[in-house]
mmCIF file of C-alpha atoms in Angstrom:
data_model
loop_
_atom_site.group_PDB
_atom_site.id
_atom_site.type_symbol
_atom_site.label_atom_id
_atom_site.label_comp_id
_atom_site.label_asym_id
_atom_site.label_seq_id
_atom_site.Cartn_x
_atom_site.Cartn_y
_atom_site.Cartn_z
ATOM 1 C CA MET A 1 172.107 -29.195 42.380
ATOM 2 C CA ARG A 2 172.674 -26.519 39.432
ATOM 3 C CA ASP A 3 169.292 -25.008 40.199
ATOM 4 C CA GLU A 4 170.162 -24.856 43.952
ATOM 5 C CA MET A 5 173.398 -23.074 43.239
ATOM 6 C CA PHE A 6 171.996 -20.595 41.034
ATOM 7 C CA ASP A 7 169.230 -19.703 43.301
ATOM 8 C CA ARG A 8 171.868 -19.092 46.187
ATOM 9 C CA ASP A 9 173.910 -16.961 43.929
ATOM 10 C CA TYR A 10 170.829 -15.106 42.669
ATOM 11 C CA GLN A 11 169.382 -14.528 46.220
ATOM 12 C CA ALA A 12 172.871 -13.495 47.468
ATOM 13 C CA GLY A 13 173.140 -11.088 44.542
ATOM 14 C CA ARG A 14 169.674 -9.957 45.026
ATOM 15 C CA ALA A 15 170.442 -9.131 48.731
ATOM 16 C CA GLU A 16 173.438 -7.092 47.846
ATOM 17 C CA LEU A 17 171.408 -5.144 45.218
ATOM 18 C CA ASN A 18 168.745 -4.361 47.761
ATOM 19 C CA LYS A 19 171.352 -3.193 50.396
ATOM 20 C CA ALA A 20 172.881 -0.830 47.542
ATOM 21 C CA ILE A 21 169.539 0.596 46.636
ATOM 22 C CA ALA A 22 168.630 1.240 50.157
ATOM 23 C CA ALA A 23 172.012 3.000 50.779
ATOM 24 C CA PHE A 24 171.502 5.204 47.584
ATOM 25 C CA GLY A 25 168.079 5.919 48.382
ATOM 26 C CA SER A 26 169.125 7.159 51.964
ATOM 27 C CA THR A 27 171.888 9.330 50.528
ATOM 28 C CA ILE A 28 169.483 10.880 48.206
ATOM 29 C CA MET A 29 166.741 11.424 50.789
ATOM 30 C CA SER A 30 169.289 13.180 53.193
ATOM 31 C CA GLY A 31 170.263 15.414 50.150
ATOM 32 C CA PHE A 32 166.611 16.302 49.704
ATOM 33 C CA ALA A 33 166.180 16.986 53.475
ATOM 34 C CA ALA A 34 169.134 19.366 53.217
ATOM 35 C CA LEU A 35 167.856 21.290 50.451
ATOM 36 C CA HIS A 36 164.273 21.426 51.961
ATOM 37 C CA ASP A 37 166.096 23.081 55.088
ATOM 38 C CA ILE A 38 167.702 25.469 53.073
ATOM 39 C CA GLN A 39 164.778 26.120 50.943
ATOM 40 C CA PHE A 40 162.066 26.682 53.809
ATOM 41 C CA ARG A 41 164.296 27.674 56.906
ATOM 42 C CA ALA A 42 163.086 31.161 57.842
ATOM 43 C CA PRO A 43 165.769 33.612 57.822
ATOM 44 C CA TRP A 44 163.687 36.052 59.686
ATOM 45 C CA THR A 45 163.457 33.958 62.869
ATOM 46 C CA ILE A 46 165.394 35.402 65.893
ATOM 47 C CA ASN A 47 168.309 33.356 67.216
ATOM 48 C CA ARG A 48 168.170 33.885 71.000
ATOM 49 C CA ARG A 49 171.658 32.588 71.147
ATOM 50 C CA HIS A 50 173.420 35.004 69.053
ATOM 51 C CA PRO A 51 173.912 38.521 70.767
ATOM 52 C CA ARG A 52 172.265 40.609 67.837
ATOM 53 C CA GLY A 53 169.621 38.269 67.320
ATOM 54 C CA LEU A 54 170.778 36.983 63.944
#
């Protein structure tokens, strides 16, 4: 009985931990994606929507 309760609590805690790790990883990856865009976006490409091509 005690083992079953421990296992149930452990599994529930583990599921919450995995969700938190996934959310944290997603946040970090979106930050890296933004940094990648800033780093490698070519400023010399012509923006056809802007009147002066900037």
